[in-house]
PDB file of C-alpha atoms in Angstrom:
ATOM      1  CA  MET A   1      32.096  48.374 -64.164  1.00  0.00           C
ATOM      2  CA  THR A   2      29.908  50.034 -61.529  1.00  0.00           C
ATOM      3  CA  ALA A   3      31.145  52.237 -58.695  1.00  0.00           C
ATOM      4  CA  ASN A   4      30.776  49.371 -56.220  1.00  0.00           C
ATOM      5  CA  GLN A   5      32.755  46.792 -58.168  1.00  0.00           C
ATOM      6  CA  PRO A   6      36.379  46.061 -57.247  1.00  0.00           C
ATOM      7  CA  PRO A   7      39.076  46.588 -59.865  1.00  0.00           C
ATOM      8  CA  ALA A   8      39.238  43.889 -62.521  1.00  0.00           C
ATOM      9  CA  ALA A   9      42.732  42.859 -61.416  1.00  0.00           C
ATOM     10  CA  VAL A  10      41.477  41.587 -58.089  1.00  0.00           C
ATOM     11  CA  ALA A  11      37.792  40.867 -58.746  1.00  0.00           C
ATOM     12  CA  ALA A  12      37.915  37.186 -59.672  1.00  0.00           C
ATOM     13  CA  TYR A  13      38.762  35.602 -56.345  1.00  0.00           C
ATOM     14  CA  ASP A  14      36.911  34.399 -53.293  1.00  0.00           C
ATOM     15  CA  ALA A  15      38.215  34.389 -49.731  1.00  0.00           C
ATOM     16  CA  VAL A  16      37.884  31.727 -47.044  1.00  0.00           C
ATOM     17  CA  VAL A  17      38.720  32.786 -43.490  1.00  0.00           C
ATOM     18  CA  LEU A  18      39.132  30.090 -40.847  1.00  0.00           C
ATOM     19  CA  ALA A  19      37.944  31.496 -37.509  1.00  0.00           C
ATOM     20  CA  GLY A  20      36.608  28.534 -35.553  1.00  0.00           C
ATOM     21  CA  GLY A  21      39.643  27.181 -33.714  1.00  0.00           C
ATOM     22  CA  ALA A  22      39.669  26.400 -29.998  1.00  0.00           C
ATOM     23  CA  ALA A  23      42.469  28.916 -29.140  1.00  0.00           C
ATOM     24  CA  ARG A  24      43.852  26.602 -26.446  1.00  0.00           C
ATOM     25  CA  ARG A  25      47.065  28.628 -26.080  1.00  0.00           C
ATOM     26  CA  LEU A  26      44.887  31.651 -25.277  1.00  0.00           C
ATOM     27  CA  GLY A  27      43.088  29.733 -22.572  1.00  0.00           C
ATOM     28  CA  GLY A  28      40.065  29.176 -24.784  1.00  0.00           C
ATOM     29  CA  ALA A  29      39.510  32.916 -25.339  1.00  0.00           C
ATOM     30  CA  ASP A  30      37.488  34.136 -28.301  1.00  0.00           C
ATOM     31  CA  LYS A  31      40.580  34.748 -30.446  1.00  0.00           C
ATOM     32  CA  PRO A  32      38.839  36.209 -33.540  1.00  0.00           C
ATOM     33  CA  GLY A  33      37.200  38.758 -31.241  1.00  0.00           C
ATOM     34  CA  VAL A  34      40.396  39.817 -29.450  1.00  0.00           C
ATOM     35  CA  ARG A  35      41.094  43.453 -30.286  1.00  0.00           C
ATOM     36  CA  VAL A  36      44.371  44.777 -31.622  1.00  0.00           C
ATOM     37  CA  GLY A  37      44.419  48.485 -32.338  1.00  0.00           C
ATOM     38  CA  GLY A  38      40.769  48.733 -31.332  1.00  0.00           C
ATOM     39  CA  ARG A  39      39.623  46.248 -33.984  1.00  0.00           C
ATOM     40  CA  ALA A  40      38.807  42.570 -33.666  1.00  0.00           C
ATOM     41  CA  LEU A  41      41.408  40.316 -35.271  1.00  0.00           C
ATOM     42  CA  LEU A  42      38.738  38.860 -37.551  1.00  0.00           C
ATOM     43  CA  ASP A  43      37.700  42.318 -38.766  1.00  0.00           C
ATOM     44  CA  ARG A  44      41.320  43.188 -39.509  1.00  0.00           C
ATOM     45  CA  VAL A  45      41.630  40.105 -41.720  1.00  0.00           C
ATOM     46  CA  LEU A  46      38.287  40.804 -43.402  1.00  0.00           C
ATOM     47  CA  ALA A  47      39.535  44.295 -44.272  1.00  0.00           C
ATOM     48  CA  ALA A  48      42.563  42.772 -46.016  1.00  0.00           C
ATOM     49  CA  CYS A  49      40.353  40.751 -48.380  1.00  0.00           C
ATOM     50  CA  ALA A  50      37.610  43.342 -48.747  1.00  0.00           C
ATOM     51  CA  ASP A  51      37.739  43.259 -52.559  1.00  0.00           C
ATOM     52  CA  ALA A  52      37.066  39.530 -52.771  1.00  0.00           C
ATOM     53  CA  ARG A  53      34.056  38.632 -54.880  1.00  0.00           C
ATOM     54  CA  GLY A  54      32.739  36.593 -51.967  1.00  0.00           C
ATOM     55  CA  THR A  55      34.023  35.949 -48.456  1.00  0.00           C
ATOM     56  CA  VAL A  56      33.243  32.827 -46.427  1.00  0.00           C
ATOM     57  CA  VAL A  57      34.065  32.730 -42.717  1.00  0.00           C
ATOM     58  CA  VAL A  58      34.183  29.250 -41.220  1.00  0.00           C
ATOM     59  CA  ALA A  59      32.954  29.748 -37.650  1.00  0.00           C
ATOM     60  CA  ASP A  60      29.793  30.329 -35.699  1.00  0.00           C
ATOM     61  CA  PRO A  61      28.150  33.584 -36.876  1.00  0.00           C
ATOM     62  CA  ARG A  62      29.030  36.821 -35.061  1.00  0.00           C
ATOM     63  CA  PRO A  63      28.818  40.544 -35.816  1.00  0.00           C
ATOM     64  CA  THR A  64      31.475  41.618 -38.328  1.00  0.00           C
ATOM     65  CA  ALA A  65      32.547  44.903 -39.884  1.00  0.00           C
ATOM     66  CA  ARG A  66      31.302  43.791 -43.315  1.00  0.00           C
ATOM     67  CA  PRO A  67      28.861  41.168 -44.598  1.00  0.00           C
ATOM     68  CA  VAL A  68      30.185  37.623 -45.081  1.00  0.00           C
ATOM     69  CA  THR A  69      28.849  34.132 -45.743  1.00  0.00           C
ATOM     70  CA  TRP A  70      29.048  31.753 -42.775  1.00  0.00           C
ATOM     71  CA  ALA A  71      29.956  28.078 -42.906  1.00  0.00           C
ATOM     72  CA  ARG A  72      30.841  25.406 -40.336  1.00  0.00           C
ATOM     73  CA  GLU A  73      32.652  22.103 -40.590  1.00  0.00           C
ATOM     74  CA  ASP A  74      30.753  19.013 -39.429  1.00  0.00           C
ATOM     75  CA  PRO A  75      31.409  18.217 -36.696  1.00  0.00           C
ATOM     76  CA  PRO A  76      32.544  21.632 -35.389  1.00  0.00           C
ATOM     77  CA  GLY A  77      36.156  21.623 -34.252  1.00  0.00           C
ATOM     78  CA  GLY A  78      37.171  19.136 -36.940  1.00  0.00           C
ATOM     79  CA  GLY A  79      40.435  20.922 -37.706  1.00  0.00           C
ATOM     80  CA  PRO A  80      41.730  23.176 -40.480  1.00  0.00           C
ATOM     81  CA  VAL A  81      41.332  20.748 -43.384  1.00  0.00           C
ATOM     82  CA  ALA A  82      37.695  20.069 -42.511  1.00  0.00           C
ATOM     83  CA  ALA A  83      37.106  23.798 -42.015  1.00  0.00           C
ATOM     84  CA  LEU A  84      38.697  24.639 -45.353  1.00  0.00           C
ATOM     85  CA  ASP A  85      36.569  21.984 -47.039  1.00  0.00           C
ATOM     86  CA  ALA A  86      33.419  23.520 -45.552  1.00  0.00           C
ATOM     87  CA  GLY A  87      34.419  27.010 -46.646  1.00  0.00           C
ATOM     88  CA  LEU A  88      35.492  26.001 -50.118  1.00  0.00           C
ATOM     89  CA  ARG A  89      32.085  24.450 -50.763  1.00  0.00           C
ATOM     90  CA  ARG A  90      30.593  27.975 -50.529  1.00  0.00           C
ATOM     91  CA  THR A  91      32.926  29.477 -53.142  1.00  0.00           C
ATOM     92  CA  THR A  92      32.693  29.602 -56.928  1.00  0.00           C
ATOM     93  CA  ALA A  93      35.800  31.525 -58.089  1.00  0.00           C
ATOM     94  CA  ASP A  94      38.737  29.736 -59.710  1.00  0.00           C
ATOM     95  CA  GLU A  95      41.101  31.442 -57.267  1.00  0.00           C
ATOM     96  CA  VAL A  96      40.633  31.460 -53.508  1.00  0.00           C
ATOM     97  CA  VAL A  97      42.562  33.271 -50.803  1.00  0.00           C
ATOM     98  CA  VAL A  98      42.742  31.230 -47.597  1.00  0.00           C
ATOM     99  CA  LEU A  99      43.421  33.091 -44.369  1.00  0.00           C
ATOM    100  CA  SER A 100      43.409  32.461 -40.656  1.00  0.00           C
ATOM    101  CA  ALA A 101      41.565  34.974 -38.478  1.00  0.00           C
ATOM    102  CA  ASP A 102      44.558  35.928 -36.319  1.00  0.00           C
ATOM    103  CA  LEU A 103      46.775  37.984 -38.656  1.00  0.00           C
ATOM    104  CA  PRO A 104      47.049  41.507 -37.211  1.00  0.00           C
ATOM    105  CA  PHE A 105      49.435  42.855 -39.869  1.00  0.00           C
ATOM    106  CA  LEU A 106      47.833  41.431 -42.980  1.00  0.00           C
ATOM    107  CA  GLY A 107      46.806  44.098 -45.487  1.00  0.00           C
ATOM    108  CA  GLU A 108      45.219  44.367 -48.904  1.00  0.00           C
ATOM    109  CA  ALA A 109      48.629  44.817 -50.519  1.00  0.00           C
ATOM    110  CA  THR A 110      49.778  41.402 -49.269  1.00  0.00           C
ATOM    111  CA  VAL A 111      46.628  39.681 -50.532  1.00  0.00           C
ATOM    112  CA  ARG A 112      47.145  41.251 -53.940  1.00  0.00           C
ATOM    113  CA  ARG A 113      50.809  40.242 -53.905  1.00  0.00           C
ATOM    114  CA  LEU A 114      49.837  36.611 -53.278  1.00  0.00           C
ATOM    115  CA  LEU A 115      47.325  36.691 -56.122  1.00  0.00           C
ATOM    116  CA  ALA A 116      49.882  38.297 -58.422  1.00  0.00           C
ATOM    117  CA  ALA A 117      52.422  35.588 -57.552  1.00  0.00           C
ATOM    118  CA  LEU A 118      49.857  32.868 -58.200  1.00  0.00           C
ATOM    119  CA  ARG A 119      48.989  34.301 -61.605  1.00  0.00           C
ATOM    120  CA  ALA A 120      52.552  35.077 -62.657  1.00  0.00           C
ATOM    121  CA  THR A 121      54.026  31.683 -61.831  1.00  0.00           C
ATOM    122  CA  GLY A 122      51.224  29.412 -62.982  1.00  0.00           C
ATOM    123  CA  THR A 123      51.606  27.257 -59.871  1.00  0.00           C
ATOM    124  CA  GLU A 124      48.728  25.849 -57.822  1.00  0.00           C
ATOM    125  CA  GLY A 125      49.281  28.081 -54.810  1.00  0.00           C
ATOM    126  CA  ALA A 126      51.270  31.035 -53.478  1.00  0.00           C
ATOM    127  CA  LEU A 127      51.818  31.206 -49.732  1.00  0.00           C
ATOM    128  CA  LEU A 128      53.740  33.377 -47.295  1.00  0.00           C
ATOM    129  CA  THR A 129      56.733  32.141 -45.362  1.00  0.00           C
ATOM    130  CA  ASP A 130      57.628  33.537 -41.938  1.00  0.00           C
ATOM    131  CA  GLY A 131      60.923  34.884 -40.624  1.00  0.00           C
ATOM    132  CA  ASP A 132      62.246  31.343 -40.150  1.00  0.00           C
ATOM    133  CA  GLY A 133      61.307  30.297 -43.674  1.00  0.00           C
ATOM    134  CA  ARG A 134      58.360  28.148 -42.574  1.00  0.00           C
ATOM    135  CA  ASP A 135      55.342  27.803 -44.842  1.00  0.00           C
ATOM    136  CA  GLN A 136      52.171  29.582 -43.740  1.00  0.00           C
ATOM    137  CA  PRO A 137      49.418  27.775 -45.677  1.00  0.00           C
ATOM    138  CA  LEU A 138      46.719  29.891 -44.005  1.00  0.00           C
ATOM    139  CA  VAL A 139      48.088  33.062 -45.603  1.00  0.00           C
ATOM    140  CA  ALA A 140      47.892  31.973 -49.208  1.00  0.00           C
ATOM    141  CA  ALA A 141      46.194  32.162 -52.582  1.00  0.00           C
ATOM    142  CA  TYR A 142      45.277  28.875 -54.283  1.00  0.00           C
ATOM    143  CA  ARG A 143      43.698  27.598 -57.445  1.00  0.00           C
ATOM    144  CA  ALA A 144      40.369  26.257 -56.249  1.00  0.00           C
ATOM    145  CA  PRO A 145      40.321  23.190 -58.568  1.00  0.00           C
ATOM    146  CA  ALA A 146      43.685  22.084 -57.147  1.00  0.00           C
ATOM    147  CA  LEU A 147      42.418  22.408 -53.566  1.00  0.00           C
ATOM    148  CA  ARG A 148      39.289  20.431 -54.409  1.00  0.00           C
ATOM    149  CA  ARG A 149      41.381  17.742 -56.058  1.00  0.00           C
ATOM    150  CA  GLU A 150      43.570  17.304 -52.980  1.00  0.00           C
ATOM    151  CA  LEU A 151      40.592  17.417 -50.604  1.00  0.00           C
ATOM    152  CA  THR A 152      38.823  14.719 -52.588  1.00  0.00           C
ATOM    153  CA  GLY A 153      41.917  12.538 -52.470  1.00  0.00           C
ATOM    154  CA  LEU A 154      42.356  12.996 -48.706  1.00  0.00           C
ATOM    155  CA  VAL A 155      38.745  12.169 -47.945  1.00  0.00           C
ATOM    156  CA  ALA A 156      38.960   9.079 -50.158  1.00  0.00           C
ATOM    157  CA  ALA A 157      42.115   7.942 -48.377  1.00  0.00           C
ATOM    158  CA  HIS A 158      41.071   8.718 -44.788  1.00  0.00           C
ATOM    159  CA  GLY A 159      37.295   8.542 -44.835  1.00  0.00           C
ATOM    160  CA  SER A 160      36.865  12.227 -43.861  1.00  0.00           C
ATOM    161  CA  ALA A 161      38.782  15.480 -43.531  1.00  0.00           C
ATOM    162  CA  THR A 162      38.285  15.642 -39.760  1.00  0.00           C
ATOM    163  CA  GLY A 163      41.465  15.851 -37.739  1.00  0.00           C
ATOM    164  CA  LEU A 164      43.849  15.921 -40.696  1.00  0.00           C
ATOM    165  CA  PRO A 165      46.825  18.320 -40.536  1.00  0.00           C
ATOM    166  CA  LEU A 166      46.933  21.034 -43.166  1.00  0.00           C
ATOM    167  CA  ARG A 167      50.349  19.893 -44.444  1.00  0.00           C
ATOM    168  CA  ARG A 168      48.680  16.738 -45.771  1.00  0.00           C
ATOM    169  CA  LEU A 169      46.633  18.978 -48.050  1.00  0.00           C
ATOM    170  CA  THR A 170      49.400  21.298 -49.219  1.00  0.00           C
ATOM    171  CA  ALA A 171      51.983  18.535 -49.703  1.00  0.00           C
ATOM    172  CA  GLY A 172      50.415  17.593 -53.019  1.00  0.00           C
ATOM    173  CA  LEU A 173      50.346  21.134 -54.410  1.00  0.00           C
ATOM    174  CA  ASP A 174      52.851  22.924 -56.615  1.00  0.00           C
ATOM    175  CA  LEU A 175      53.532  26.046 -54.526  1.00  0.00           C
ATOM    176  CA  THR A 176      55.231  29.412 -54.856  1.00  0.00           C
ATOM    177  CA  ARG A 177      56.635  30.893 -51.646  1.00  0.00           C
ATOM    178  CA  VAL A 178      56.576  34.602 -50.807  1.00  0.00           C
ATOM    179  CA  PRO A 179      58.715  35.633 -47.792  1.00  0.00           C
ATOM    180  CA  ASP A 180      57.015  38.106 -45.444  1.00  0.00           C
ATOM    181  CA  PRO A 181      57.818  37.880 -41.711  1.00  0.00           C
ATOM    182  CA  VAL A 182      55.459  40.741 -40.820  1.00  0.00           C
ATOM    183  CA  ALA A 183      52.235  39.876 -42.646  1.00  0.00           C
ATOM    184  CA  SER A 184      52.656  36.203 -41.706  1.00  0.00           C
ATOM    185  CA  PHE A 185      52.809  37.015 -37.976  1.00  0.00           C
ATOM    186  CA  ASP A 186      49.888  35.307 -36.215  1.00  0.00           C
ATOM    187  CA  CYS A 187      48.606  35.561 -32.668  1.00  0.00           C
ATOM    188  CA  ASP A 188      48.657  32.197 -30.924  1.00  0.00           C
ATOM    189  CA  THR A 189      49.479  33.400 -27.386  1.00  0.00           C
ATOM    190  CA  TRP A 190      48.849  36.397 -25.179  1.00  0.00           C
ATOM    191  CA  ASP A 191      52.488  37.353 -25.691  1.00  0.00           C
ATOM    192  CA  ASP A 192      51.791  37.499 -29.429  1.00  0.00           C
ATOM    193  CA  ILE A 193      48.790  39.729 -28.764  1.00  0.00           C
ATOM    194  CA  ALA A 194      50.925  42.037 -26.614  1.00  0.00           C
ATOM    195  CA  THR A 195      53.593  42.186 -29.333  1.00  0.00           C
ATOM    196  CA  ALA A 196      51.009  43.092 -31.975  1.00  0.00           C
ATOM    197  CA  ARG A 197      49.439  45.776 -29.797  1.00  0.00           C
ATOM    198  CA  ALA A 198      52.831  47.327 -29.106  1.00  0.00           C
ATOM    199  CA  ARG A 199      53.922  47.252 -32.735  1.00  0.00           C
ATOM    200  CA  ILE A 200      50.945  49.124 -34.136  1.00  0.00           C
ATOM    201  CA  ARG A 201      51.687  51.966 -31.726  1.00  0.00           C
ATOM    202  CA  GLU A 202      55.178  52.444 -33.121  1.00  0.00           C
ATOM    203  CA  HIS A 203      55.798  55.844 -34.669  1.00  0.00           C
ATOM    204  CA  GLY A 204      55.798  54.725 -38.287  1.00  0.00           C
ATOM    205  CA  LEU A 205      52.581  52.736 -38.025  1.00  0.00           C
ATOM    206  CA  VAL A 206      50.305  54.390 -35.500  1.00  0.00           C
ATOM    207  CA  LEU A 207      48.645  56.968 -37.779  1.00  0.00           C
ATOM    208  CA  ASP A 208      47.782  54.491 -40.528  1.00  0.00           C
ATOM    209  CA  GLU A 209      46.520  52.000 -37.947  1.00  0.00           C
ATOM    210  CA  TRP A 210      44.409  54.643 -36.220  1.00  0.00           C
ATOM    211  CA  ILE A 211      42.901  55.923 -39.470  1.00  0.00           C
ATOM    212  CA  SER A 212      42.054  52.371 -40.547  1.00  0.00           C
ATOM    213  CA  ALA A 213      40.416  51.709 -37.190  1.00  0.00           C
ATOM    214  CA  VAL A 214      38.355  54.914 -37.358  1.00  0.00           C
ATOM    215  CA  LYS A 215      37.180  54.196 -40.913  1.00  0.00           C
ATOM    216  CA  ASP A 216      36.230  50.679 -39.857  1.00  0.00           C
ATOM    217  CA  GLU A 217      34.336  51.944 -36.807  1.00  0.00           C
ATOM    218  CA  LEU A 218      32.466  54.601 -38.820  1.00  0.00           C
ATOM    219  CA  GLY A 219      31.736  52.290 -41.721  1.00  0.00           C
ATOM    220  CA  ILE A 220      33.446  54.433 -44.364  1.00  0.00           C
ATOM    221  CA  ASP A 221      35.853  53.505 -47.138  1.00  0.00           C
ATOM    222  CA  LEU A 222      37.663  56.627 -48.275  1.00  0.00           C
ATOM    223  CA  ASP A 223      41.295  56.987 -49.284  1.00  0.00           C
ATOM    224  CA  VAL A 224      42.581  60.505 -48.668  1.00  0.00           C
ATOM    225  CA  ASP A 225      45.988  62.156 -48.617  1.00  0.00           C
ATOM    226  CA  THR A 226      46.741  62.237 -44.889  1.00  0.00           C
ATOM    227  CA  GLY A 227      49.751  64.462 -45.557  1.00  0.00           C
ATOM    228  CA  VAL A 228      47.451  67.189 -46.893  1.00  0.00           C
ATOM    229  CA  LEU A 229      45.239  67.006 -43.819  1.00  0.00           C
ATOM    230  CA  LEU A 230      48.216  67.029 -41.455  1.00  0.00           C
ATOM    231  CA  ASP A 231      49.676  70.069 -43.227  1.00  0.00           C
ATOM    232  CA  LEU A 232      46.316  71.799 -42.958  1.00  0.00           C
ATOM    233  CA  ALA A 233      46.089  71.048 -39.240  1.00  0.00           C
ATOM    234  CA  ARG A 234      49.613  72.411 -38.757  1.00  0.00           C
ATOM    235  CA  ASP A 235      48.856  75.627 -40.658  1.00  0.00           C
ATOM    236  CA  ALA A 236      45.647  76.182 -38.716  1.00  0.00           C
ATOM    237  CA  ALA A 237      47.370  75.555 -35.379  1.00  0.00           C
ATOM    238  CA  HIS A 238      50.323  77.823 -36.127  1.00  0.00           C
ATOM    239  CA  GLY A 239      48.562  80.550 -38.063  1.00  0.00           C
ATOM    240  CA  VAL A 240      45.341  80.820 -36.051  1.00  0.00           C
ATOM    241  CA  ALA A 241      45.315  78.956 -32.730  1.00  0.00           C
ATOM    242  CA  ARG A 242      46.052  75.413 -31.618  1.00  0.00           C
ATOM    243  CA  PRO A 243      42.368  74.413 -31.168  1.00  0.00           C
ATOM    244  CA  ALA A 244      41.746  75.514 -34.762  1.00  0.00           C
ATOM    245  CA  ALA A 245      43.509  72.370 -36.050  1.00  0.00           C
ATOM    246  CA  PRO A 246      40.889  69.729 -35.160  1.00  0.00           C
ATOM    247  CA  LEU A 247      37.992  72.099 -35.786  1.00  0.00           C
ATOM    248  CA  THR A 248      39.290  72.997 -39.255  1.00  0.00           C
ATOM    249  CA  THR A 249      39.817  69.396 -40.303  1.00  0.00           C
ATOM    250  CA  PHE A 250      36.293  68.579 -39.110  1.00  0.00           C
ATOM    251  CA  LEU A 251      34.876  71.432 -41.199  1.00  0.00           C
ATOM    252  CA  VAL A 252      36.878  70.277 -44.215  1.00  0.00           C
ATOM    253  CA  GLY A 253      35.361  66.817 -43.857  1.00  0.00           C
ATOM    254  CA  TYR A 254      31.864  68.297 -43.557  1.00  0.00           C
ATOM    255  CA  ALA A 255      32.404  70.480 -46.635  1.00  0.00           C
ATOM    256  CA  ALA A 256      33.751  67.530 -48.614  1.00  0.00           C
ATOM    257  CA  ALA A 257      30.708  65.447 -47.671  1.00  0.00           C
ATOM    258  CA  ARG A 258      28.360  68.216 -48.826  1.00  0.00           C
ATOM    259  CA  ALA A 259      30.284  68.362 -52.102  1.00  0.00           C
ATOM    260  CA  GLY A 260      29.631  64.691 -52.739  1.00  0.00           C
ATOM    261  CA  GLY A 261      32.525  63.123 -50.870  1.00  0.00           C
ATOM    262  CA  GLY A 262      35.533  61.387 -52.343  1.00  0.00           C
ATOM    263  CA  PRO A 263      39.261  62.171 -52.287  1.00  0.00           C
ATOM    264  CA  GLU A 264      38.891  65.036 -54.772  1.00  0.00           C
ATOM    265  CA  ALA A 265      36.325  66.820 -52.610  1.00  0.00           C
ATOM    266  CA  VAL A 266      38.549  66.434 -49.538  1.00  0.00           C
ATOM    267  CA  ALA A 267      41.562  67.769 -51.456  1.00  0.00           C
ATOM    268  CA  GLU A 268      39.667  70.820 -52.733  1.00  0.00           C
ATOM    269  CA  ALA A 269      38.228  71.688 -49.321  1.00  0.00           C
ATOM    270  CA  SER A 270      41.676  71.223 -47.771  1.00  0.00           C
ATOM    271  CA  ARG A 271      43.251  73.518 -50.363  1.00  0.00           C
ATOM    272  CA  LYS A 272      40.764  76.307 -49.661  1.00  0.00           C
ATOM    273  CA  ALA A 273      41.101  76.017 -45.881  1.00  0.00           C
ATOM    274  CA  ALA A 274      44.916  75.912 -46.074  1.00  0.00           C
ATOM    275  CA  ALA A 275      44.979  79.062 -48.221  1.00  0.00           C
ATOM    276  CA  LEU A 276      42.718  80.803 -45.707  1.00  0.00           C
ATOM    277  CA  ALA A 277      44.973  79.767 -42.812  1.00  0.00           C
ATOM    278  CA  LEU A 278      48.001  81.202 -44.605  1.00  0.00           C
ATOM    279  CA  ARG A 279      46.192  84.475 -45.350  1.00  0.00           C
ATOM    280  CA  TRP A 280      45.171  84.640 -41.698  1.00  0.00           C
ATOM    281  CA  ALA A 281      48.759  84.134 -40.598  1.00  0.00           C
ATOM    282  CA  ASP A 282      50.099  86.726 -43.061  1.00  0.00           C
ATOM    283  CA  GLU A 283      47.984  89.431 -41.457  1.00  0.00           C
ATOM    284  CA  ASN A 284      49.840  88.946 -38.188  1.00  0.00           C
ATOM    285  CA  THR A 285      53.368  89.380 -39.532  1.00  0.00           C
ATOM    286  CA  ALA A 286      55.410  92.459 -38.662  1.00  0.00           C
ATOM    287  CA  ASP A 287      55.677  93.699 -42.242  1.00  0.00           C
ATOM    288  CA  ALA A 288      52.061  93.097 -43.156  1.00  0.00           C
ATOM    289  CA  LYS A 289      50.720  95.750 -45.547  1.00  0.00           C
ATOM    290  CA  PRO A 290      47.169  97.121 -45.457  1.00  0.00           C
ATOM    291  CA  ASP A 291      44.705  95.824 -48.000  1.00  0.00           C
ATOM    292  CA  VAL A 292      44.897  98.908 -50.256  1.00  0.00           C
ATOM    293  CA  ALA A 293      44.952  98.786 -54.006  1.00  0.00           C
ATOM    294  CA  PRO A 294      48.338  99.841 -55.474  1.00  0.00           C
ATOM    295  CA  ASP A 295      46.851 102.863 -57.276  1.00  0.00           C
ATOM    296  CA  ALA A 296      44.655 104.051 -54.409  1.00  0.00           C
ATOM    297  CA  THR A 297      44.893 107.805 -53.573  1.00  0.00           C
ATOM    298  CA  PRO A 298      44.989 108.785 -49.878  1.00  0.00           C
ATOM    299  CA  ASP A 299      42.061 110.808 -48.613  1.00  0.00           C
ATOM    300  CA  THR A 300      43.441 114.301 -47.811  1.00  0.00           C
ATOM    301  CA  ARG A 301      40.238 115.904 -46.565  1.00  0.00           C
ATOM    302  CA  PRO A 302      40.594 117.719 -43.207  1.00  0.00           C
ATOM    303  CA  ASP A 303      38.155 115.364 -41.557  1.00  0.00           C
ATOM    304  CA  ALA A 304      39.620 112.234 -43.072  1.00  0.00           C
ATOM    305  CA  GLY A 305      40.443 109.570 -40.484  1.00  0.00           C
TER     306      GLY A 305
END
């Protein structure tokens, strides 16, 4: 395994993201490009399946946060079954994760949970259900041969996949259902967009969302202990001066980069800076002792200072 390969547990799957819908309930807006938490909805979904062996986006090409393969149903606008057919033709893995491009709360953990459910149960698909118990077939992991089998049957029966509802495809599959009202939340209306934007600013979510957005914007993929950095910022602010907090964390990042980067380098630089901040603060306490060795002898010369 090389440094750029995903872990073996999640390596053998492809992802198909459907991003070419008309978004009529958004007034025809470019839904995949609508930003939630500073990131386009499509980029948020692409981050959730970042460890796929290959990712196919069914839509007209556009700039994205990471490289993907583009596909388009013929004719464009032929509906989700036709779009899935077009995307599936560009995949080779035996397992495929199928996602819509409007899932603001989808994360890597949910994708892995779907794959784990698919593998553990031996069924032909594992999909999320929403808060009302409804199937969400565009947040799912499937066995690719089963999808191809059903697609072939539908095209034989109807002449093409154009205009067919997705339930016609999934009705013939043996499915496992995974309840998740949060990750299954999709943005069909502007009210949904407003709800998503408000939720990510809630106290328990805002830091993780912000850090993910910054990493996406800067093109970096680094997992660090945010608690360590927050503790460091607190120690620098309290023990030195408030502006020392952001400046210290910046210097820690710079030092970690010079040391080769990675979580270990960040942790070591943070440890050193935190110890310095505590030493700095100790010097300002009322009972601080001078830096004199325990066995030092005072200078008793008449001219001693």
